[in-house]
PDB file of C-alpha atoms and ligand atoms in Angstrom:
ATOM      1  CA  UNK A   1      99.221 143.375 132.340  1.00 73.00           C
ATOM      2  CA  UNK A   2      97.260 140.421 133.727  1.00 90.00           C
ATOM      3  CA  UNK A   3      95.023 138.401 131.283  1.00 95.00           C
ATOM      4  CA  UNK A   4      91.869 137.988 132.090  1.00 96.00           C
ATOM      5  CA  UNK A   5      90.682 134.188 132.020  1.00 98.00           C
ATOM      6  CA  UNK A   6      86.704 133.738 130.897  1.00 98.00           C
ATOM      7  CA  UNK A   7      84.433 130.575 131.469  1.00 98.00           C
ATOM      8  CA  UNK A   8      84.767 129.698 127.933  1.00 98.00           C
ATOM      9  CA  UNK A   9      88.695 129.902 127.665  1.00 98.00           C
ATOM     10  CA  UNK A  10      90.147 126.399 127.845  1.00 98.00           C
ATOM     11  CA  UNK A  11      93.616 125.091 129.196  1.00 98.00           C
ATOM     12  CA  UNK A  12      95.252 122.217 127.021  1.00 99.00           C
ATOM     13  CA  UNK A  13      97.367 120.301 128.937  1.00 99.00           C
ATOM     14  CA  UNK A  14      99.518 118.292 126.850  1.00 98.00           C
ATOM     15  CA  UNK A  15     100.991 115.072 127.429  1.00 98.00           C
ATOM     16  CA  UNK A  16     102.279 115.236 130.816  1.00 98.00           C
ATOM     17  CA  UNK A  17     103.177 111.662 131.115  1.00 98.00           C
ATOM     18  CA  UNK A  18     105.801 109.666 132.790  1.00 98.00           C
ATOM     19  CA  UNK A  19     108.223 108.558 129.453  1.00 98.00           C
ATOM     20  CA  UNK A  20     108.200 112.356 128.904  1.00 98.00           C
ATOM     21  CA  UNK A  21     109.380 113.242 132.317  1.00 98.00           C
ATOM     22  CA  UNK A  22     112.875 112.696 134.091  1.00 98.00           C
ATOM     23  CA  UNK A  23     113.427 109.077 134.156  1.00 98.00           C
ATOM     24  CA  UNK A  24     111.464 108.272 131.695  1.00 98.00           C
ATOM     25  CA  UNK A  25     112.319 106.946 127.862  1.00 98.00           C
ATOM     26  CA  UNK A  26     111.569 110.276 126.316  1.00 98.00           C
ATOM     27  CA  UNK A  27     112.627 112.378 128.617  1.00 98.00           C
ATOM     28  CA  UNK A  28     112.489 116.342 128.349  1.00 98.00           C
ATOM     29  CA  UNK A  29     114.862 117.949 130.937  1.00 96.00           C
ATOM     30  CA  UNK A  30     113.417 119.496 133.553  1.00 96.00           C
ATOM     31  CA  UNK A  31     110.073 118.377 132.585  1.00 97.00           C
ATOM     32  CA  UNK A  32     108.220 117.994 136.152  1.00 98.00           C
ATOM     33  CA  UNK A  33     109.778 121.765 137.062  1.00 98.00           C
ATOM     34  CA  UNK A  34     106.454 122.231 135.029  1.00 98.00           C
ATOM     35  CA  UNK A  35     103.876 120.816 136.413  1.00 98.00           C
ATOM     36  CA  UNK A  36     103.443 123.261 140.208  1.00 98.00           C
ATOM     37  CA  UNK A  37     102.776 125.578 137.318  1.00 98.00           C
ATOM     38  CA  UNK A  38      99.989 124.190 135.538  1.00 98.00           C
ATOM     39  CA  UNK A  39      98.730 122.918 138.517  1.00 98.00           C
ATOM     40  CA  UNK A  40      98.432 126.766 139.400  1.00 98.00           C
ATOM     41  CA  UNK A  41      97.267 127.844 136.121  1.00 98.00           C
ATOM     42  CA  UNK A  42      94.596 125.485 136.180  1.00 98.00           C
ATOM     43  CA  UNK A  43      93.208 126.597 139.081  1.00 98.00           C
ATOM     44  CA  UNK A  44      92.491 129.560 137.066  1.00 98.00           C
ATOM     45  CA  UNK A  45      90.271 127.671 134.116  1.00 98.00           C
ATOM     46  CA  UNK A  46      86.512 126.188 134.600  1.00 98.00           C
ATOM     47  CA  UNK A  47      88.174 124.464 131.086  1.00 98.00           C
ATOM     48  CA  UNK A  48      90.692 121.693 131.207  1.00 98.00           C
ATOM     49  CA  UNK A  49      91.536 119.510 128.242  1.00 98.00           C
ATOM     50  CA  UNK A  50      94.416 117.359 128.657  1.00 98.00           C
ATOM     51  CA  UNK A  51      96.204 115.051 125.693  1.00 98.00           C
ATOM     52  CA  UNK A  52      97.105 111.510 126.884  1.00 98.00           C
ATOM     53  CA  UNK A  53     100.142 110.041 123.989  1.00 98.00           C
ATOM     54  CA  UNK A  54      99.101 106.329 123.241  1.00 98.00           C
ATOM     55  CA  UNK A  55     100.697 104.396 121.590  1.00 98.00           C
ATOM     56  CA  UNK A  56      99.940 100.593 120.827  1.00 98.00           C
ATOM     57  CA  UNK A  57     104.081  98.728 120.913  1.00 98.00           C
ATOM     58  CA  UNK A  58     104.111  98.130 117.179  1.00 98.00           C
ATOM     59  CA  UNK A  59     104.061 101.899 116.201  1.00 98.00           C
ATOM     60  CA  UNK A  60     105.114 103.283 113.146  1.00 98.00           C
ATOM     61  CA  UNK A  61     106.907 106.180 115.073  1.00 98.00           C
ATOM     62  CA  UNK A  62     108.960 103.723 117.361  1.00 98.00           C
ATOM     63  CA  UNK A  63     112.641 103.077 115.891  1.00 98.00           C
ATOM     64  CA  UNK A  64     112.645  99.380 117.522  1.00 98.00           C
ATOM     65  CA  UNK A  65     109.935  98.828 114.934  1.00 98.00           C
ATOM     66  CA  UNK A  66     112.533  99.680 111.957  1.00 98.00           C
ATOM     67  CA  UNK A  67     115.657  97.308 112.046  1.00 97.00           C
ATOM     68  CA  UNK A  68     118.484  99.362 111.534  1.00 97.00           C
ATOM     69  CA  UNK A  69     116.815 101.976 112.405  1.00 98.00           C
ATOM     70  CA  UNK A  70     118.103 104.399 115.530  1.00 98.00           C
ATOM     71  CA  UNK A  71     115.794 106.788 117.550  1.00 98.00           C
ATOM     72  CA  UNK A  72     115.870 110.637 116.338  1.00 96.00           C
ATOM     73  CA  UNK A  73     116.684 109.497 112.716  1.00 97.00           C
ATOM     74  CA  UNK A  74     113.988 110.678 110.296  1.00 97.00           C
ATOM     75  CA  UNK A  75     112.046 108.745 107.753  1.00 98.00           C
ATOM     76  CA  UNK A  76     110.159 108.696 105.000  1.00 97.00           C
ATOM     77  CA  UNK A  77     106.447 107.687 105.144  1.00 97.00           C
ATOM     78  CA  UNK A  78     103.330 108.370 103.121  1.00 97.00           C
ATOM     79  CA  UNK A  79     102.590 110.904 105.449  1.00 96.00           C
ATOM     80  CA  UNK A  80     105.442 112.808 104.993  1.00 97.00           C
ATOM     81  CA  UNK A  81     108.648 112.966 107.349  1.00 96.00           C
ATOM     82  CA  UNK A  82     108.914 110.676 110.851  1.00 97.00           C
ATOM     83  CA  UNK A  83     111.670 110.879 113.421  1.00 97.00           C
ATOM     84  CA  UNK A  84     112.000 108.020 114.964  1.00 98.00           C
ATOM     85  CA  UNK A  85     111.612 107.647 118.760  1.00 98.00           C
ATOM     86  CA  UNK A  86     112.399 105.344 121.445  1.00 98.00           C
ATOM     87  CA  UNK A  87     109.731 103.705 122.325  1.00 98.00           C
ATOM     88  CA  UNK A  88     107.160 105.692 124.529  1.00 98.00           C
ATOM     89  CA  UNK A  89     103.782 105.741 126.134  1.00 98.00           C
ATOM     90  CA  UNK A  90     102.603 101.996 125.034  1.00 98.00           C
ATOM     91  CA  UNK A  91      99.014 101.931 125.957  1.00 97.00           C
ATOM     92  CA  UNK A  92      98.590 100.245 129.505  1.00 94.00           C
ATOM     93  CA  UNK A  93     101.952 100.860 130.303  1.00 98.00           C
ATOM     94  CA  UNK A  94     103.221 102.803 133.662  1.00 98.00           C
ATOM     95  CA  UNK A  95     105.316 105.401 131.541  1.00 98.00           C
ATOM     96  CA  UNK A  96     101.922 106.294 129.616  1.00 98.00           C
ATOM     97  CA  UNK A  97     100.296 107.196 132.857  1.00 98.00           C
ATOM     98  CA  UNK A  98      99.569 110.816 133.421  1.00 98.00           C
ATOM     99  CA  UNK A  99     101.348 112.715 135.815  1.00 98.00           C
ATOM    100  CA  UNK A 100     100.174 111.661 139.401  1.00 98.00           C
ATOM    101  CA  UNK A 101     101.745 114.944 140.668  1.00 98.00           C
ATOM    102  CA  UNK A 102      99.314 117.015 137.759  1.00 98.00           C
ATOM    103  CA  UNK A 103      96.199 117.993 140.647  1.00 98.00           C
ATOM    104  CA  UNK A 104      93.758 119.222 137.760  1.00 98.00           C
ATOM    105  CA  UNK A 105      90.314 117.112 139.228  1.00 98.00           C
ATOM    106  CA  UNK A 106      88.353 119.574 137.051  1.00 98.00           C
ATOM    107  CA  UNK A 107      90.277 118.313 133.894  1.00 98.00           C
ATOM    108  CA  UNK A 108      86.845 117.756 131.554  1.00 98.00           C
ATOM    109  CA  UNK A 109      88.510 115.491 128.866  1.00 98.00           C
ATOM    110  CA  UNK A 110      91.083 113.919 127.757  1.00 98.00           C
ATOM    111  CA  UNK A 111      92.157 113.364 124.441  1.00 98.00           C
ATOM    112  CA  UNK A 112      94.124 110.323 123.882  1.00 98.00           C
ATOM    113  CA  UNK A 113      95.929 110.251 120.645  1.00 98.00           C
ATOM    114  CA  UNK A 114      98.449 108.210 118.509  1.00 98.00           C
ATOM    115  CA  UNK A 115      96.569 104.938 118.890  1.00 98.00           C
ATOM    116  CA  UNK A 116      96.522 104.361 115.117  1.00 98.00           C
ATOM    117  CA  UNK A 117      99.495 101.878 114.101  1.00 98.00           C
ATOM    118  CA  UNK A 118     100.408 103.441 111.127  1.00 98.00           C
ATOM    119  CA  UNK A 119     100.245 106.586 111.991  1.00 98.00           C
ATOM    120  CA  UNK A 120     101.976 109.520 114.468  1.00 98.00           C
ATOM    121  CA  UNK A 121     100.010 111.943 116.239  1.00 97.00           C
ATOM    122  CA  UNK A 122     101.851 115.480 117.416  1.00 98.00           C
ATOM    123  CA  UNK A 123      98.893 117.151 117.514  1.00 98.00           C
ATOM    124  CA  UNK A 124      95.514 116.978 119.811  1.00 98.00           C
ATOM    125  CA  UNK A 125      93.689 118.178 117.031  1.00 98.00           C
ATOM    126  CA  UNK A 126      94.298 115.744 114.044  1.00 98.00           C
ATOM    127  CA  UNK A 127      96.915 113.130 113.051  1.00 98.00           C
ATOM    128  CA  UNK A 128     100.072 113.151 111.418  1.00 97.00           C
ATOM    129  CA  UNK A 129      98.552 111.998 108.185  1.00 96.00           C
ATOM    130  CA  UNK A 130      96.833 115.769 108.295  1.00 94.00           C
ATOM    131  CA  UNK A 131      93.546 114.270 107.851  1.00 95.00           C
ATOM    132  CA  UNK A 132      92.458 112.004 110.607  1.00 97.00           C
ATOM    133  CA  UNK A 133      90.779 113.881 112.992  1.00 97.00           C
ATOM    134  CA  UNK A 134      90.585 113.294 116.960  1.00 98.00           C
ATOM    135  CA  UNK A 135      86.970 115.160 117.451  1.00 98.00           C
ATOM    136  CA  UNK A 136      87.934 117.758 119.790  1.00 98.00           C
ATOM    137  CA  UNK A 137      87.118 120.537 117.459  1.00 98.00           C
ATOM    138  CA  UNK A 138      84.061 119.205 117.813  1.00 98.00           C
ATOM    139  CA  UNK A 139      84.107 118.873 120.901  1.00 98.00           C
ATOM    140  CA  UNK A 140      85.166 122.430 121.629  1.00 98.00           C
ATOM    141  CA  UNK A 141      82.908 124.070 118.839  1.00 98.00           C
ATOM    142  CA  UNK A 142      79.935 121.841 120.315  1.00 98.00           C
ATOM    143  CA  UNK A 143      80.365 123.391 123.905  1.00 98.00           C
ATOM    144  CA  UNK A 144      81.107 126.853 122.886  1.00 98.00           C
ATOM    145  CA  UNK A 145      84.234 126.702 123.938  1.00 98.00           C
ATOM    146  CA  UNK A 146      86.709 129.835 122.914  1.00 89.00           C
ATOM    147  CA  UNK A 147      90.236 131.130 123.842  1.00 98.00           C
ATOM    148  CA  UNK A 148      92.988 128.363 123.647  1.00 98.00           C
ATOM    149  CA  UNK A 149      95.690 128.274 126.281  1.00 98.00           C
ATOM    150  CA  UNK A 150      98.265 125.697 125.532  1.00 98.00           C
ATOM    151  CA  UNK A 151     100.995 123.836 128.192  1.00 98.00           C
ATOM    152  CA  UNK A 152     102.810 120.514 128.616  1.00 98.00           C
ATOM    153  CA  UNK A 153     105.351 118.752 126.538  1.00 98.00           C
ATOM    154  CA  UNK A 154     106.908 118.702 124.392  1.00 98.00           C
ATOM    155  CA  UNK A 155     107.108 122.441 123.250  1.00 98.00           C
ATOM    156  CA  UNK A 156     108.317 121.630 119.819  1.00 97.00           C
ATOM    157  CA  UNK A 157     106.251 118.396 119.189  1.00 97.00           C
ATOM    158  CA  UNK A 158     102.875 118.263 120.533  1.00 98.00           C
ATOM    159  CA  UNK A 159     102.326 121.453 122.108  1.00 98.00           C
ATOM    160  CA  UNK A 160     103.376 123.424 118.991  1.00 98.00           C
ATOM    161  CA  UNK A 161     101.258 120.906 116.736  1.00 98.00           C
ATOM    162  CA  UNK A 162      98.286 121.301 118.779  1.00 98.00           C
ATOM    163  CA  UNK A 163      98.729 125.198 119.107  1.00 98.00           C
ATOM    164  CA  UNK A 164      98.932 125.393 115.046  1.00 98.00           C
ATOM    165  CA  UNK A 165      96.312 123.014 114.680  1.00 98.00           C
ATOM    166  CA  UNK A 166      94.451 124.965 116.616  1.00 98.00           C
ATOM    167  CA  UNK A 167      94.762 127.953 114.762  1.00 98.00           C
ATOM    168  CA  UNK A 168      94.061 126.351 112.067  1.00 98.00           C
ATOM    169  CA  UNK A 169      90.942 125.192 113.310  1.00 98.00           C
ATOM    170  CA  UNK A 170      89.915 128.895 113.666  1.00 98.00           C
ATOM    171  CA  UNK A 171      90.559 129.100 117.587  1.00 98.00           C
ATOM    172  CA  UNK A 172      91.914 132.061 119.419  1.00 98.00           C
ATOM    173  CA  UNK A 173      95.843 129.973 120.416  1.00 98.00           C
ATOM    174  CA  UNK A 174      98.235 130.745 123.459  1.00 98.00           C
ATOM    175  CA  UNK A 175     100.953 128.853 124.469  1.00 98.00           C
ATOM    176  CA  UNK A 176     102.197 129.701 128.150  1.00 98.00           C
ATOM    177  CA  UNK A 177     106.012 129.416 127.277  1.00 98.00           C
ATOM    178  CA  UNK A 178     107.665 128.390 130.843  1.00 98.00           C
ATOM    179  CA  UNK A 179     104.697 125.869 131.717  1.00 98.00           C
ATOM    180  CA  UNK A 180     106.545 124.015 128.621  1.00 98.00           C
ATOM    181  CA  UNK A 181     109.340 122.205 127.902  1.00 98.00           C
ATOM    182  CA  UNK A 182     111.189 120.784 124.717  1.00 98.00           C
ATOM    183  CA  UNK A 183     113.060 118.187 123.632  1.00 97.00           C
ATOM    184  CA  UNK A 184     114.932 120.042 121.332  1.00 96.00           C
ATOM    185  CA  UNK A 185     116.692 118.213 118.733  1.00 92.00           C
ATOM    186  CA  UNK A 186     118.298 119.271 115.598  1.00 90.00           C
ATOM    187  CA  UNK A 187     116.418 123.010 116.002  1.00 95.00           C
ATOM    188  CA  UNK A 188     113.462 121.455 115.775  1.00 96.00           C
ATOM    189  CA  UNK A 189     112.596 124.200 119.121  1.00 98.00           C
ATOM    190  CA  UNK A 190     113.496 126.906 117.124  1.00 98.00           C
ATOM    191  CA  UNK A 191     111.394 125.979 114.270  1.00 98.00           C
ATOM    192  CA  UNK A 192     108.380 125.226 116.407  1.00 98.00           C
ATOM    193  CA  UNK A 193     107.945 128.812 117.616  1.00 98.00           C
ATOM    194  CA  UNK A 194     109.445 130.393 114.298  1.00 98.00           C
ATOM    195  CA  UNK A 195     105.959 128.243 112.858  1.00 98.00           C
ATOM    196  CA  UNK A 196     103.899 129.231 115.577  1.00 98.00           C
ATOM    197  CA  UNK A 197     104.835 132.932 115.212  1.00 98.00           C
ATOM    198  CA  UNK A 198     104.103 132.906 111.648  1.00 98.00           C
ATOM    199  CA  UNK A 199     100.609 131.288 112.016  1.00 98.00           C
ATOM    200  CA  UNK A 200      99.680 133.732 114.441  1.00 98.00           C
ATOM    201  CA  UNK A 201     100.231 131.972 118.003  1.00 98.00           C
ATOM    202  CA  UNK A 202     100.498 134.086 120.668  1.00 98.00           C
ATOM    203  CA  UNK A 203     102.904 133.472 123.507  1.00 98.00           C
ATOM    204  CA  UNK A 204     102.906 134.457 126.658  1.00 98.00           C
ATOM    205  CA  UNK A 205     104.388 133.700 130.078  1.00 98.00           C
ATOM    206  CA  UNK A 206     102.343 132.065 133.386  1.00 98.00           C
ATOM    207  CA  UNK A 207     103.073 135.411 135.475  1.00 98.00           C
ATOM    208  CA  UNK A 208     101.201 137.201 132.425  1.00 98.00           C
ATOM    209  CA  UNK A 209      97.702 135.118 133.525  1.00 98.00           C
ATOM    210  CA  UNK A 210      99.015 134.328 137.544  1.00 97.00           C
ATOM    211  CA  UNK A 211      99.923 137.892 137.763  1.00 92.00           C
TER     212      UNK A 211
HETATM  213  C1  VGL B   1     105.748 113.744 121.668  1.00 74.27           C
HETATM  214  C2  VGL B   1     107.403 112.862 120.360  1.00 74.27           C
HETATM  215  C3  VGL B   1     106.684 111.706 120.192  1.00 74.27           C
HETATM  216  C4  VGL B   1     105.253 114.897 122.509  1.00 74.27           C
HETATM  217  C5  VGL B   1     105.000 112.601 121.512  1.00 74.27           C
HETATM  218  O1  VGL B   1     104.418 114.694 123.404  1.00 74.27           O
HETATM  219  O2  VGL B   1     105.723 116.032 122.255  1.00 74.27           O
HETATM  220  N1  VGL B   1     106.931 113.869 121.094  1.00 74.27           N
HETATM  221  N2  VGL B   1     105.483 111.583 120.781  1.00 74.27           N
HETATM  222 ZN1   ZN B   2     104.427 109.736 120.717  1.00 74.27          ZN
END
C-alpha cells in the first residue's frame, strides 16, 4: 500500500549536517547511506522543512565546556537531564554545513536551532527547556500546513524529539524509519521509538511512500 502524498503534507528533514555524518565529530554510522533517499522522497513533497543544529562554541551541551567532564556522560541542569557531546555544529563552522550531497532546492525553510547558550535543542519544535519555542508551529499552522513526515538524524535525538513534539503540537507525525539513522547510545534508540509509539507516531518505511 502506497501513501498518498498531498500539497499540504510536509517533509522534515532533520539535521543532515557534516559533524553528524561519517567523518565528522558526531558521527552516526552510515549516516550519508541516507541521504539518495530523502533526496528521492523529497521529490515527492511541494513541503520541505529542514532543521539546521547550531550551536554557538560555549554550549551548555558540549562536554569541553565542563572540565572533567567526558562526552556521552549525562548531567544535571535546570532543564532536566544533558548528555554531554563532543563538540558539534559551531555556528559558521564547515561541520555545521548542511549536506552538499542533500539536492532538496524546493526546501521552503529551515529551522536552525540550539543557538541559545544555555540551553539544548533535540527538537525542531521547541527547546530542551520545554518551553522555548522555535516558531515553526506557527509557521506550519500559519500556512495550513498538515501531515508530518519526519527523516534525518539522529533517529533517537532530534528526529524522535521533533516527531513527539510534533504530536504534541496536534500534527498528524510519520517518521520514515530507513531515511534515519541513530546514534544509539545506552538504548537511548530503543527508547526513542518505544516514546514515539506510545505518543502515537506512526512509522513507516520510504518504499511505503516511493512505492
Ligand atoms: C543531535 C545530539 C546533539 C541530533 C544534535 O541531531 O540528533 N544529537 N545535537
Ligand atoms: Zn546539538
Amino acid at each position: 500500500m502506497t501513501l498518498t502524498i498531498t500539497p499540504t503534507d510536509v517533509l522534515i528533514v532533520v539535521d543532515v549536517q557534516y559533524d553528524f555524518l561519517p567523518g565528522g565529530s558526531l558521527a552516526v554510522v552510515d549516516g550519508d547511506a541516507i541521504i539518495p533517499l530523502i533526496n528521492r522522497l523529497a521529490q515527492k513533497f511541494t513541503n520541505v522543512v529542514l532543521t539546521q543544529d547550531w550551536h554557538p562554541a560555549d554550549h551548555i551541551s558540549f562536554a569541553s565546556n565542563h572540565p572533567g567532564r567526558a562526552p556521552f556522560e549525562v548531567i544535571d541542569l535546570p532543564y532536566g537531564q544533558q548528555v554531554l557531546w563532543p563538540d558539534h555544529c559551531v555556528w559558521d563552522s564547515e561541520g555545521a554545513e548542511l549536506s552538499a550531497d542533500l539536492a532538496i532546492p524546493h526546501g521552503q525553510l529551515i529551522i536552525r536551532k540550539g543557538y541559545h547558550q544555555s540551553v539544548d535543542s533535540y527538537s525542531g519544535f521547541q527547546e530542551a527547556d520545554r518551553h522555548t519555542r522555535t516558531g515553526l508551529t506557527g509557521y506550519l499552522r500559519e500556512r495550513g500546513l498538515g501531515r508530518l513526515f519526519v527523516v534525518g538524524l539522529a533517529t533517537d535525538y532530534c528526529v524522535g524529539w521533533t516527531a513527539l513534539d510534533g504530536v504534541a503540537a496536534g500534527f498528524d507525525v510519520t517518521v520514515i524509519e530507513d531515511a534515519t539513522g541513530a546514534i544509539d547510545n545506552a538504548g537511548s534508540l530503543a527508547r526513542a521509538w518505544a516514546d514515539m509509539a506510545e505518543a502515537g507516531v506512526k512509522r513507516v518505511m520510504s518504499k511505503d511512500i516511493l512505492g
